[in-house]
Amino acid sequence: MNTANTAWAHEAILAEVPKLRAFAISLCGNLDQADDFVQETLLRAWTHIDQFQRGTNMAAWLFTILRNSLRSNYRKYRREIEDADGSYAERMITHPEQNGRLEFEELRGALAKLPSDQRETLILVVASGASYEEAAEICGCRVGTIKSRVHRARARLAQILAIDSVDDFAPDRTTQAVLRGAAG
Amino acid sequence: MTPRSRDKENARIGRDVQAKIGRQLRAMYAELIKQQLPENLRELVRRLSVAPQRP
């Protein structure tokens, strides 16, 4: 890779850092571990930048590295997910509303109960907005498998959260409280 | 409500619930993306920013 391409790749890698970190936190549920995984991913990507083909999908390449790293260490952080005490949600400084934090915790707890393949697929496709094709590339499986995982994950999440109607689920509890306050 | 109209209503609720879950997941993810990077990652990014070659 020549100097201009290397500079371009460098910028493209750095632009993905916040998204990589969001993905890592969503999957492993521990801020410090997530940051370690992101750091490892950045260093690995930078070390192997020659393997990246310009014109292909940089985000997918980086997410693949991160995802493989997370999966190979799954046993290490699995316990953290299952026993997570919400400490990272406490550190989410943009969640001042108590109701918002509780809802965030409910969602995070429900995500932790999903099988890991469904969790990562749901985060990729629904939360991060990756296409089915991109998610299939990142997860190393077929598009049909991704679609199936997303479908099952959505259904399971609704079941775990015991959502029988839209009114049961949440940020609207916050919204409704605000509206009640404004009305009163 | 007939069984058919009940099925339609359940399907509508299902779509609404799934849309709601989608909004919640995207909101959670957006919150995470907005978080400031910790010092060790900022430092790594700085190092890579000033020296666009292999570390």
Short mmCIF file of C-alpha atoms in Angstrom, two decimals:
data_model
loop_
_atom_site.label_atom_id
_atom_site.label_comp_id
_atom_site.label_asym_id
_atom_site.label_seq_id
_atom_site.Cartn_x
_atom_site.Cartn_y
_atom_site.Cartn_z
CA MET A 1 0.00 0.00 0.00
CA ASN A 2 1.50 3.37 -0.99
CA THR A 3 1.78 6.38 1.30
CA ALA A 4 -1.42 8.07 0.12
CA ASN A 5 -3.39 4.88 0.52
CA THR A 6 -1.86 4.27 3.92
CA ALA A 7 -2.88 7.74 5.07
CA TRP A 8 -6.38 7.17 3.76
CA ALA A 9 -6.63 3.81 5.53
CA HIS A 10 -5.36 5.37 8.71
CA GLU A 11 -8.08 8.04 8.65
CA ALA A 12 -10.72 5.46 7.78
CA ILE A 13 -9.70 3.29 10.73
CA LEU A 14 -9.79 6.16 13.20
CA ALA A 15 -13.24 7.25 11.99
CA GLU A 16 -14.65 3.90 13.05
CA VAL A 17 -13.37 3.99 16.65
CA PRO A 18 -16.59 5.21 18.33
CA LYS A 19 -18.66 2.58 16.50
CA LEU A 20 -16.20 -0.18 17.30
CA ARG A 21 -16.32 0.80 20.94
CA ALA A 22 -20.14 0.88 20.97
CA PHE A 23 -20.20 -2.60 19.45
CA ALA A 24 -17.68 -3.95 21.95
CA ILE A 25 -19.54 -2.46 24.93
CA SER A 26 -22.85 -3.79 23.66
CA LEU A 27 -21.44 -7.28 23.40
CA CYS A 28 -19.17 -7.67 26.38
CA GLY A 29 -20.97 -5.39 28.83
CA ASN A 30 -17.81 -4.15 30.50
CA LEU A 31 -16.26 -0.81 29.64
CA ASP A 32 -12.69 -1.65 30.49
CA GLN A 33 -12.75 -4.95 28.62
CA ALA A 34 -14.48 -3.33 25.67
CA ASP A 35 -11.76 -0.68 25.49
CA ASP A 36 -9.08 -3.38 25.61
CA PHE A 37 -10.75 -5.15 22.69
CA VAL A 38 -10.98 -1.92 20.69
CA GLN A 39 -7.34 -1.11 21.39
CA GLU A 40 -6.31 -4.59 20.30
CA THR A 41 -8.42 -4.23 17.16
CA LEU A 42 -6.86 -0.89 16.23
CA LEU A 43 -3.34 -2.18 16.70
CA ARG A 44 -4.07 -5.37 14.81
CA ALA A 45 -5.71 -3.46 11.95
CA TRP A 46 -2.83 -1.05 11.75
CA THR A 47 -0.28 -3.85 11.81
CA HIS A 48 -2.09 -5.71 9.03
CA ILE A 49 -3.18 -2.71 6.99
CA ASP A 50 -1.46 -4.21 3.94
CA GLN A 51 -4.12 -6.92 3.94
CA PHE A 52 -6.90 -4.39 3.50
CA GLN A 53 -8.01 -3.85 -0.08
CA ARG A 54 -8.99 -0.28 -0.82
CA GLY A 55 -12.45 -0.16 -2.31
CA THR A 56 -13.69 -2.86 0.03
CA ASN A 57 -15.58 -2.17 3.24
CA MET A 58 -13.26 -0.79 5.95
CA ALA A 59 -15.95 -0.88 8.64
CA ALA A 60 -16.72 -4.53 7.89
CA TRP A 61 -13.01 -5.38 7.98
CA LEU A 62 -12.56 -3.72 11.37
CA PHE A 63 -15.74 -5.18 12.82
CA THR A 64 -14.61 -8.62 11.66
CA ILE A 65 -11.32 -8.23 13.53
CA LEU A 66 -13.14 -7.00 16.64
CA ARG A 67 -15.81 -9.66 16.44
CA ASN A 68 -13.23 -12.45 16.09
CA SER A 69 -11.32 -11.09 19.04
CA LEU A 70 -14.48 -10.92 21.14
CA ARG A 71 -15.51 -14.43 20.19
CA SER A 72 -12.12 -15.92 20.93
CA ASN A 73 -12.32 -14.35 24.39
CA TYR A 74 -16.00 -15.05 24.92
CA ARG A 75 -15.43 -17.27 27.92
CA LYS A 76 -13.52 -14.50 29.64
CA TYR A 77 -16.20 -11.88 29.34
CA ARG A 78 -19.27 -14.12 29.36
CA ARG A 79 -19.33 -14.13 33.13
CA GLU A 80 -19.15 -10.35 33.09
CA ILE A 81 -22.23 -10.17 30.88
CA GLU A 82 -24.22 -12.56 32.98
CA ASP A 83 -23.22 -11.04 36.31
CA ALA A 84 -23.06 -7.45 35.17
CA ASP A 85 -24.16 -5.13 37.92
CA GLY A 86 -24.96 -2.19 35.73
CA SER A 87 -21.77 -0.34 36.56
CA TYR A 88 -21.22 0.73 33.00
CA ALA A 89 -24.73 2.07 32.67
CA GLU A 90 -24.03 4.10 35.80
CA ARG A 91 -21.13 5.65 33.95
CA MET A 92 -23.19 6.61 30.94
CA ILE A 93 -23.09 10.29 31.65
CA THR A 94 -25.80 11.19 29.18
CA HIS A 95 -28.46 9.22 31.02
CA PRO A 96 -29.62 11.62 33.71
CA GLU A 97 -33.19 10.39 33.89
CA GLN A 98 -33.78 7.62 36.36
CA ASN A 99 -36.46 6.08 34.20
CA GLY A 100 -34.19 6.22 31.17
CA ARG A 101 -31.44 4.44 33.06
CA LEU A 102 -33.82 1.74 34.28
CA GLU A 103 -35.06 1.16 30.76
CA PHE A 104 -31.51 1.06 29.47
CA GLU A 105 -30.71 -1.49 32.15
CA GLU A 106 -33.74 -3.60 31.24
CA LEU A 107 -32.70 -3.65 27.62
CA ARG A 108 -29.08 -4.41 28.43
CA GLY A 109 -30.16 -7.22 30.77
CA ALA A 110 -32.41 -8.68 28.09
CA LEU A 111 -29.62 -8.50 25.51
CA ALA A 112 -27.32 -10.38 27.88
CA LYS A 113 -29.79 -13.26 27.93
CA LEU A 114 -29.68 -13.75 24.19
CA PRO A 115 -27.37 -16.39 22.69
CA SER A 116 -24.14 -14.68 21.66
CA ASP A 117 -24.67 -15.17 17.92
CA GLN A 118 -28.13 -13.61 18.12
CA ARG A 119 -26.88 -10.76 20.29
CA GLU A 120 -24.05 -9.79 17.96
CA THR A 121 -26.29 -10.04 14.91
CA LEU A 122 -29.03 -7.95 16.46
CA ILE A 123 -26.55 -5.27 17.52
CA LEU A 124 -24.96 -5.21 14.08
CA VAL A 125 -28.12 -5.10 12.03
CA VAL A 126 -30.69 -3.33 14.19
CA ALA A 127 -28.58 -1.11 16.44
CA SER A 128 -25.64 -0.21 14.22
CA GLY A 129 -27.56 -0.28 10.95
CA ALA A 130 -25.32 -2.75 9.11
CA SER A 131 -26.92 -4.35 6.10
CA TYR A 132 -27.66 -8.08 6.12
CA GLU A 133 -24.83 -8.49 3.63
CA GLU A 134 -22.35 -6.58 5.79
CA ALA A 135 -23.37 -8.53 8.87
CA ALA A 136 -22.94 -11.79 6.95
CA GLU A 137 -19.44 -10.72 5.92
CA ILE A 138 -18.53 -9.75 9.49
CA CYS A 139 -19.95 -12.91 11.05
CA GLY A 140 -18.68 -15.18 8.30
CA CYS A 141 -22.05 -16.74 7.51
CA ARG A 142 -24.80 -16.59 4.93
CA VAL A 143 -27.28 -13.74 4.59
CA GLY A 144 -30.12 -16.15 5.30
CA THR A 145 -28.51 -17.09 8.60
CA ILE A 146 -28.27 -13.43 9.56
CA LYS A 147 -31.93 -12.85 8.75
CA SER A 148 -32.93 -15.87 10.78
CA ARG A 149 -30.83 -14.77 13.77
CA VAL A 150 -32.29 -11.26 13.69
CA HIS A 151 -35.82 -12.64 13.56
CA ARG A 152 -35.22 -15.01 16.47
CA ALA A 153 -33.37 -12.38 18.49
CA ARG A 154 -36.17 -9.84 18.08
CA ALA A 155 -38.80 -12.35 19.11
CA ARG A 156 -36.77 -13.50 22.10
CA LEU A 157 -36.08 -9.94 23.20
CA ALA A 158 -39.78 -9.10 23.13
CA GLN A 159 -40.43 -12.24 25.14
CA ILE A 160 -37.75 -11.47 27.74
CA LEU A 161 -38.95 -7.91 28.12
CA ALA A 162 -42.50 -9.25 28.39
CA ILE A 163 -43.74 -6.70 25.90
CA ASP A 164 -47.33 -7.38 25.05
CA SER A 165 -48.02 -3.99 23.60
CA VAL A 166 -46.11 -0.89 22.69
CA ASP A 167 -47.35 0.81 25.84
CA ASP A 168 -45.50 -1.70 28.02
CA PHE A 169 -42.11 -0.65 26.79
CA ALA A 170 -40.45 2.11 27.68
CA PRO A 171 -38.97 5.25 26.93
CA ASP A 172 -42.53 6.26 26.68
CA ARG A 173 -42.83 5.91 30.43
CA THR A 174 -40.34 8.75 30.62
CA THR A 175 -42.11 10.66 27.89
CA GLN A 176 -45.43 10.15 29.56
CA ALA A 177 -44.03 11.34 32.89
CA VAL A 178 -42.71 14.48 31.21
CA LEU A 179 -46.03 15.03 29.49
CA ARG A 180 -47.88 14.53 32.76
CA GLY A 181 -45.55 17.02 34.41
CA ALA A 182 -46.04 19.51 31.63
CA ALA A 183 -49.79 19.05 31.76
CA GLY A 184 -49.92 19.34 35.52
CA MET B 1 -63.63 -9.28 17.20
CA THR B 2 -63.43 -12.12 14.70
CA PRO B 3 -60.44 -14.51 14.75
CA ARG B 4 -59.24 -12.98 11.49
CA SER B 5 -59.40 -9.41 12.76
CA ARG B 6 -57.76 -10.53 16.02
CA ASP B 7 -54.88 -12.03 14.00
CA LYS B 8 -54.53 -8.77 12.10
CA GLU B 9 -54.54 -6.80 15.33
CA ASN B 10 -51.92 -9.11 16.88
CA ALA B 11 -49.75 -8.77 13.78
CA ARG B 12 -50.04 -4.99 13.98
CA ILE B 13 -49.06 -5.02 17.67
CA GLY B 14 -46.17 -7.34 16.82
CA ARG B 15 -44.89 -4.91 14.22
CA ASP B 16 -45.27 -2.00 16.64
CA VAL B 17 -43.41 -3.87 19.37
CA GLN B 18 -40.58 -4.78 17.02
CA ALA B 19 -40.36 -1.20 15.80
CA LYS B 20 -40.17 -0.08 19.40
CA ILE B 21 -37.39 -2.55 20.19
CA GLY B 22 -35.53 -1.30 17.14
CA ARG B 23 -35.81 2.30 18.31
CA GLN B 24 -34.58 1.34 21.78
CA LEU B 25 -31.58 -0.55 20.42
CA ARG B 26 -30.62 2.29 18.11
CA ALA B 27 -30.99 4.81 20.93
CA MET B 28 -28.78 2.69 23.20
CA TYR B 29 -26.16 2.35 20.48
CA ALA B 30 -26.27 6.06 19.69
CA GLU B 31 -25.69 6.81 23.38
CA LEU B 32 -22.64 4.56 23.39
CA ILE B 33 -21.22 6.15 20.25
CA LYS B 34 -21.55 9.59 21.84
CA GLN B 35 -19.50 8.63 24.88
CA GLN B 36 -16.12 10.27 25.17
CA LEU B 37 -13.24 7.91 24.45
CA PRO B 38 -11.23 6.92 27.54
CA GLU B 39 -7.72 8.30 27.94
CA ASN B 40 -5.93 5.12 26.85
CA LEU B 41 -7.87 5.00 23.57
CA ARG B 42 -7.47 8.75 23.03
CA GLU B 43 -3.75 8.33 23.51
CA LEU B 44 -3.63 5.46 21.01
CA VAL B 45 -5.65 7.47 18.50
CA ARG B 46 -3.28 10.44 19.00
CA ARG B 47 -0.27 8.21 18.42
CA LEU B 48 -1.78 6.81 15.24
CA SER B 49 -2.88 10.27 14.13
CA VAL B 50 0.55 11.84 14.30
CA ALA B 51 2.38 8.85 12.88
CA PRO B 52 0.42 7.33 10.02
CA GLN B 53 2.66 4.33 9.77
CA ARG B 54 2.87 1.06 11.56
CA PRO B 55 3.32 1.50 15.33
#
